[in-house]
PDB file of C-alpha atoms in Angstrom:
ATOM      1  CA  MET A   1     -30.011  15.017 -21.578  1.00 43.00           C
ATOM      2  CA  ASP A   2     -31.525  13.814 -18.298  1.00 43.00           C
ATOM      3  CA  ALA A   3     -29.740  10.786 -16.833  1.00 44.00           C
ATOM      4  CA  THR A   4     -33.039   8.894 -16.686  1.00 43.00           C
ATOM      5  CA  HIS A   5     -33.188   9.014 -20.506  1.00 43.00           C
ATOM      6  CA  ILE A   6     -29.730   7.573 -21.216  1.00 44.00           C
ATOM      7  CA  SER A   7     -29.963   4.196 -22.889  1.00 44.00           C
ATOM      8  CA  GLY A   8     -28.772   1.107 -21.033  1.00 43.00           C
ATOM      9  CA  THR A   9     -26.160   0.486 -23.716  1.00 45.00           C
ATOM     10  CA  ARG A  10     -24.643   3.959 -23.265  1.00 49.00           C
ATOM     11  CA  VAL A  11     -24.487   3.465 -19.492  1.00 41.00           C
ATOM     12  CA  VAL A  12     -22.730   0.101 -19.903  1.00 41.00           C
ATOM     13  CA  ILE A  13     -20.241   1.581 -22.391  1.00 46.00           C
ATOM     14  CA  ALA A  14     -19.534   4.507 -20.042  1.00 45.00           C
ATOM     15  CA  LEU A  15     -19.022   2.167 -17.082  1.00 42.00           C
ATOM     16  CA  GLN A  16     -16.749  -0.110 -19.127  1.00 47.00           C
ATOM     17  CA  ALA A  17     -14.646   2.900 -20.154  1.00 48.00           C
ATOM     18  CA  LEU A  18     -14.319   3.948 -16.518  1.00 48.00           C
ATOM     19  CA  GLY A  19     -13.448   0.433 -15.474  1.00 55.00           C
ATOM     20  CA  SER A  20     -10.858   0.038 -18.184  1.00 82.00           C
ATOM     21  CA  ARG A  21      -9.130   3.317 -17.233  1.00 85.00           C
ATOM     22  CA  GLU A  22      -9.036   2.307 -13.578  1.00 88.00           C
ATOM     23  CA  THR A  23      -7.802  -1.164 -14.540  1.00 89.00           C
ATOM     24  CA  ARG A  24      -5.088   0.437 -16.677  1.00 90.00           C
ATOM     25  CA  VAL A  25      -4.032   2.641 -13.751  1.00 93.00           C
ATOM     26  CA  ARG A  26      -3.963  -0.337 -11.369  1.00 91.00           C
ATOM     27  CA  ARG A  27      -1.793  -2.293 -13.815  1.00 91.00           C
ATOM     28  CA  LEU A  28       0.629   0.623 -14.056  1.00 92.00           C
ATOM     29  CA  LEU A  29       0.790   0.871 -10.263  1.00 93.00           C
ATOM     30  CA  GLU A  30       1.304  -2.858  -9.884  1.00 88.00           C
ATOM     31  CA  ALA A  31       4.378  -2.610 -12.109  1.00 88.00           C
ATOM     32  CA  ILE A  32       6.085  -0.057  -9.814  1.00 95.00           C
ATOM     33  CA  PRO A  33       8.757  -1.759  -7.697  1.00 95.00           C
ATOM     34  CA  ASP A  34       8.863  -1.197  -3.967  1.00 93.00           C
ATOM     35  CA  PRO A  35      11.854   1.079  -3.217  1.00 92.00           C
ATOM     36  CA  GLU A  36      13.057  -1.087  -0.317  1.00 88.00           C
ATOM     37  CA  LEU A  37      12.213  -4.543  -1.672  1.00 89.00           C
ATOM     38  CA  PRO A  38      12.475  -4.181  -5.467  1.00 92.00           C
ATOM     39  CA  MET A  39      11.569  -7.817  -6.107  1.00 93.00           C
ATOM     40  CA  LEU A  40       8.054  -6.766  -5.044  1.00 93.00           C
ATOM     41  CA  ASP A  41       5.744  -4.246  -6.622  1.00 94.00           C
ATOM     42  CA  LEU A  42       3.157  -2.009  -4.984  1.00 94.00           C
ATOM     43  CA  GLY A  43       0.431  -4.500  -5.895  1.00 91.00           C
ATOM     44  CA  ASP A  44       2.291  -7.412  -4.280  1.00 93.00           C
ATOM     45  CA  LEU A  45       2.410  -5.492  -1.019  1.00 91.00           C
ATOM     46  CA  GLY A  46      -1.229  -4.433  -1.129  1.00 92.00           C
ATOM     47  CA  LEU A  47      -0.284  -0.770  -0.766  1.00 94.00           C
ATOM     48  CA  VAL A  48      -2.766   0.545  -3.367  1.00 93.00           C
ATOM     49  CA  ARG A  49      -6.028   1.162  -1.552  1.00 93.00           C
ATOM     50  CA  ASP A  50      -8.144   2.957  -4.126  1.00 93.00           C
ATOM     51  CA  VAL A  51      -8.013   4.352  -7.647  1.00 94.00           C
ATOM     52  CA  HIS A  52     -10.409   6.944  -9.001  1.00 93.00           C
ATOM     53  CA  VAL A  53     -10.194   8.193 -12.602  1.00 93.00           C
ATOM     54  CA  GLU A  54     -12.262  11.052 -13.947  1.00 88.00           C
ATOM     55  CA  ASP A  55     -11.664  13.196 -17.056  1.00 83.00           C
ATOM     56  CA  GLY A  56      -7.929  12.511 -17.270  1.00 79.00           C
ATOM     57  CA  ALA A  57      -7.418  13.124 -13.538  1.00 91.00           C
ATOM     58  CA  VAL A  58      -6.334  10.248 -11.325  1.00 95.00           C
ATOM     59  CA  GLU A  59      -6.542   9.998  -7.573  1.00 96.00           C
ATOM     60  CA  VAL A  60      -4.621   7.131  -6.032  1.00 96.00           C
ATOM     61  CA  SER A  61      -4.844   6.248  -2.344  1.00 96.00           C
ATOM     62  CA  ILE A  62      -2.003   4.255  -0.826  1.00 95.00           C
ATOM     63  CA  THR A  63      -1.265   2.951   2.641  1.00 94.00           C
ATOM     64  CA  PRO A  64       2.382   2.618   3.697  1.00 92.00           C
ATOM     65  CA  THR A  65       3.517  -0.440   5.606  1.00 86.00           C
ATOM     66  CA  PHE A  66       3.976   1.708   8.695  1.00 83.00           C
ATOM     67  CA  LEU A  67       3.514   5.311   9.807  1.00 82.00           C
ATOM     68  CA  GLY A  68       7.119   6.450   9.388  1.00 82.00           C
ATOM     69  CA  CYS A  69       7.872   4.589   6.149  1.00 85.00           C
ATOM     70  CA  PRO A  70      10.940   6.281   4.608  1.00 86.00           C
ATOM     71  CA  ALA A  71      10.014   4.976   1.144  1.00 90.00           C
ATOM     72  CA  LEU A  72       6.698   6.862   1.018  1.00 93.00           C
ATOM     73  CA  ASP A  73       8.015   9.897  -0.897  1.00 94.00           C
ATOM     74  CA  SER A  74       9.752   7.647  -3.398  1.00 95.00           C
ATOM     75  CA  MET A  75       6.540   5.654  -3.946  1.00 95.00           C
ATOM     76  CA  ARG A  76       4.501   8.837  -4.461  1.00 96.00           C
ATOM     77  CA  ARG A  77       7.047  10.126  -6.975  1.00 96.00           C
ATOM     78  CA  SER A  78       7.114   6.802  -8.874  1.00 96.00           C
ATOM     79  CA  ILE A  79       3.306   6.729  -9.011  1.00 97.00           C
ATOM     80  CA  ARG A  80       3.129  10.280 -10.397  1.00 96.00           C
ATOM     81  CA  GLU A  81       5.861   9.586 -12.973  1.00 95.00           C
ATOM     82  CA  ALA A  82       4.212   6.363 -14.175  1.00 95.00           C
ATOM     83  CA  LEU A  83       0.776   7.933 -14.559  1.00 95.00           C
ATOM     84  CA  VAL A  84       1.916  11.203 -16.132  1.00 94.00           C
ATOM     85  CA  GLY A  85       4.119   9.156 -18.477  1.00 93.00           C
ATOM     86  CA  ASP A  86       1.036   7.196 -19.499  1.00 91.00           C
ATOM     87  CA  GLY A  87      -0.853  10.365 -20.429  1.00 90.00           C
ATOM     88  CA  PHE A  88      -2.808  11.281 -17.312  1.00 91.00           C
ATOM     89  CA  ASP A  89      -2.843  15.067 -16.893  1.00 86.00           C
ATOM     90  CA  GLN A  90      -3.547  15.374 -13.192  1.00 94.00           C
ATOM     91  CA  VAL A  91      -2.328  12.912 -10.589  1.00 96.00           C
ATOM     92  CA  GLU A  92      -3.010  13.123  -6.888  1.00 96.00           C
ATOM     93  CA  VAL A  93      -1.527  10.564  -4.519  1.00 97.00           C
ATOM     94  CA  ARG A  94      -3.247  10.428  -1.139  1.00 96.00           C
ATOM     95  CA  THR A  95      -1.870   8.616   1.879  1.00 95.00           C
ATOM     96  CA  VAL A  96      -4.452   6.727   3.911  1.00 95.00           C
ATOM     97  CA  TYR A  97      -3.473   5.487   7.368  1.00 93.00           C
ATOM     98  CA  SER A  98      -6.732   3.963   8.534  1.00 93.00           C
ATOM     99  CA  PRO A  99      -7.128   1.103   8.586  1.00 92.00           C
ATOM    100  CA  ALA A 100      -3.436   0.511   9.082  1.00 90.00           C
ATOM    101  CA  TRP A 101      -1.605  -1.681   6.588  1.00 89.00           C
ATOM    102  CA  SER A 102      -1.435  -5.353   7.512  1.00 87.00           C
ATOM    103  CA  VAL A 103       0.889  -8.125   6.405  1.00 86.00           C
ATOM    104  CA  GLU A 104      -2.274  -9.963   5.385  1.00 88.00           C
ATOM    105  CA  TRP A 105      -2.497  -7.563   2.439  1.00 91.00           C
ATOM    106  CA  ILE A 106       0.612  -9.085   0.822  1.00 91.00           C
ATOM    107  CA  SER A 107      -0.529 -11.142  -2.144  1.00 93.00           C
ATOM    108  CA  PRO A 108       0.300 -14.845  -2.528  1.00 93.00           C
ATOM    109  CA  ALA A 109       2.585 -13.864  -5.429  1.00 93.00           C
ATOM    110  CA  GLY A 110       4.306 -11.336  -3.160  1.00 93.00           C
ATOM    111  CA  ARG A 111       4.850 -13.970  -0.470  1.00 90.00           C
ATOM    112  CA  ALA A 112       6.381 -16.304  -3.056  1.00 91.00           C
ATOM    113  CA  LYS A 113       8.676 -13.536  -4.329  1.00 93.00           C
ATOM    114  CA  LEU A 114       9.833 -12.816  -0.775  1.00 89.00           C
ATOM    115  CA  ARG A 115      10.572 -16.481  -0.150  1.00 86.00           C
ATOM    116  CA  SER A 116      12.495 -16.714  -3.455  1.00 89.00           C
ATOM    117  CA  ALA A 117      14.593 -13.721  -2.406  1.00 88.00           C
ATOM    118  CA  GLY A 118      15.497 -15.401   0.896  1.00 85.00           C
ATOM    119  CA  ILE A 119      13.133 -13.274   2.983  1.00 84.00           C
ATOM    120  CA  ALA A 120      10.701 -14.991   5.290  1.00 80.00           C
ATOM    121  CA  PRO A 121       7.186 -13.836   4.406  1.00 76.00           C
ATOM    122  CA  PRO A 122       4.925 -12.723   7.243  1.00 72.00           C
ATOM    123  CA  GLY A 123       3.523 -15.603   9.234  1.00 68.00           C
ATOM    124  CA  SER A 124       6.443 -17.825   8.253  1.00 59.00           C
ATOM    125  CA  ALA A 125       9.193 -16.018  10.172  1.00 58.00           C
ATOM    126  CA  ARG A 126       9.734 -19.210  12.167  1.00 73.00           C
ATOM    127  CA  VAL A 127      10.595 -21.136   8.981  1.00 81.00           C
ATOM    128  CA  CYS A 128      13.877 -20.681   7.135  1.00 87.00           C
ATOM    129  CA  PRO A 129      13.261 -19.457   3.562  1.00 86.00           C
ATOM    130  CA  HIS A 130      16.437 -21.314   2.476  1.00 87.00           C
ATOM    131  CA  CYS A 131      15.977 -24.825   3.896  1.00 90.00           C
ATOM    132  CA  SER A 132      12.464 -24.743   5.457  1.00 87.00           C
ATOM    133  CA  ALA A 133      13.807 -25.728   8.891  1.00 89.00           C
ATOM    134  CA  GLU A 134      11.929 -24.446  11.923  1.00 86.00           C
ATOM    135  CA  ALA A 135      15.101 -23.948  13.978  1.00 82.00           C
ATOM    136  CA  ILE A 136      15.230 -20.153  13.845  1.00 84.00           C
ATOM    137  CA  ARG A 137      16.804 -17.595  16.127  1.00 87.00           C
ATOM    138  CA  VAL A 138      16.025 -13.899  15.993  1.00 86.00           C
ATOM    139  CA  VAL A 139      19.256 -11.939  15.730  1.00 88.00           C
ATOM    140  CA  SER A 140      17.647  -8.503  15.883  1.00 88.00           C
ATOM    141  CA  GLU A 141      14.087  -7.205  15.878  1.00 84.00           C
ATOM    142  CA  PHE A 142      15.418  -4.363  13.720  1.00 81.00           C
ATOM    143  CA  GLY A 143      16.575  -5.162  10.205  1.00 80.00           C
ATOM    144  CA  PRO A 144      17.688  -3.174   7.160  1.00 78.00           C
ATOM    145  CA  THR A 145      14.353  -1.350   7.148  1.00 75.00           C
ATOM    146  CA  PRO A 146      12.005  -0.692  10.068  1.00 72.00           C
ATOM    147  CA  CYS A 147       9.505  -3.225   8.730  1.00 75.00           C
ATOM    148  CA  GLN A 148      12.041  -6.081   8.750  1.00 82.00           C
ATOM    149  CA  ALA A 149      13.760  -8.198  11.400  1.00 84.00           C
ATOM    150  CA  LEU A 150      16.988 -10.204  11.168  1.00 88.00           C
ATOM    151  CA  SER A 151      17.047 -13.928  11.867  1.00 88.00           C
ATOM    152  CA  ALA A 152      19.327 -16.902  11.316  1.00 91.00           C
ATOM    153  CA  CYS A 153      18.650 -20.581  10.738  1.00 91.00           C
ATOM    154  CA  ARG A 154      20.121 -22.949  13.308  1.00 92.00           C
ATOM    155  CA  ALA A 155      19.962 -25.830  10.785  1.00 94.00           C
ATOM    156  CA  CYS A 156      21.643 -24.395   7.673  1.00 93.00           C
ATOM    157  CA  GLY A 157      23.282 -21.378   9.315  1.00 92.00           C
ATOM    158  CA  GLU A 158      21.967 -18.917   6.715  1.00 92.00           C
ATOM    159  CA  PRO A 159      20.899 -15.453   7.850  1.00 91.00           C
ATOM    160  CA  PHE A 160      17.704 -13.955   6.489  1.00 88.00           C
ATOM    161  CA  THR A 161      15.346 -11.056   6.962  1.00 85.00           C
ATOM    162  CA  SER A 162      11.684 -11.399   7.724  1.00 82.00           C
ATOM    163  CA  ILE A 163       8.813  -8.996   7.252  1.00 78.00           C
ATOM    164  CA  ARG A 164       7.567  -7.804  10.616  1.00 71.00           C
ATOM    165  CA  ASP A 165       3.868  -7.563  11.410  1.00 63.00           C
ATOM    166  CA  LEU A 166       3.634  -3.942  12.459  1.00 53.00           C
TER     167      LEU A 166
END
């Protein structure tokens, strides 16, 4: 049948089916915890760039927080496992580096989760996540992971990590 002869209803139903599969994939991806910051998921960090689903095959594009991210292989593996476990036959995970990931991609929910875990979200590294004081000193630009820095609060004395804007 020629595409020009497909009824409007059939087109809408087909588009809804595509949308629902892609939505289902995005929900699965958003439930995968970040290997380095498990209180966050891939959706919180804004790492999922694109999802394309066609005939049981899924292509997911992700952008790591920085070029040498050591968690990238773990994220790819978790994505494949989640999607294959949900019945998708073919899963391809592509890594996209341009445009580079930005701390602005972290969701408001992700920023709140960071703060709750005692980690200063990007843009608030000058505010203590424990007591909200602005008396901060940077202990080291290099934290437990390359995308984090170590700081301490001069007011309450608590140390904390902050997400670096790479």
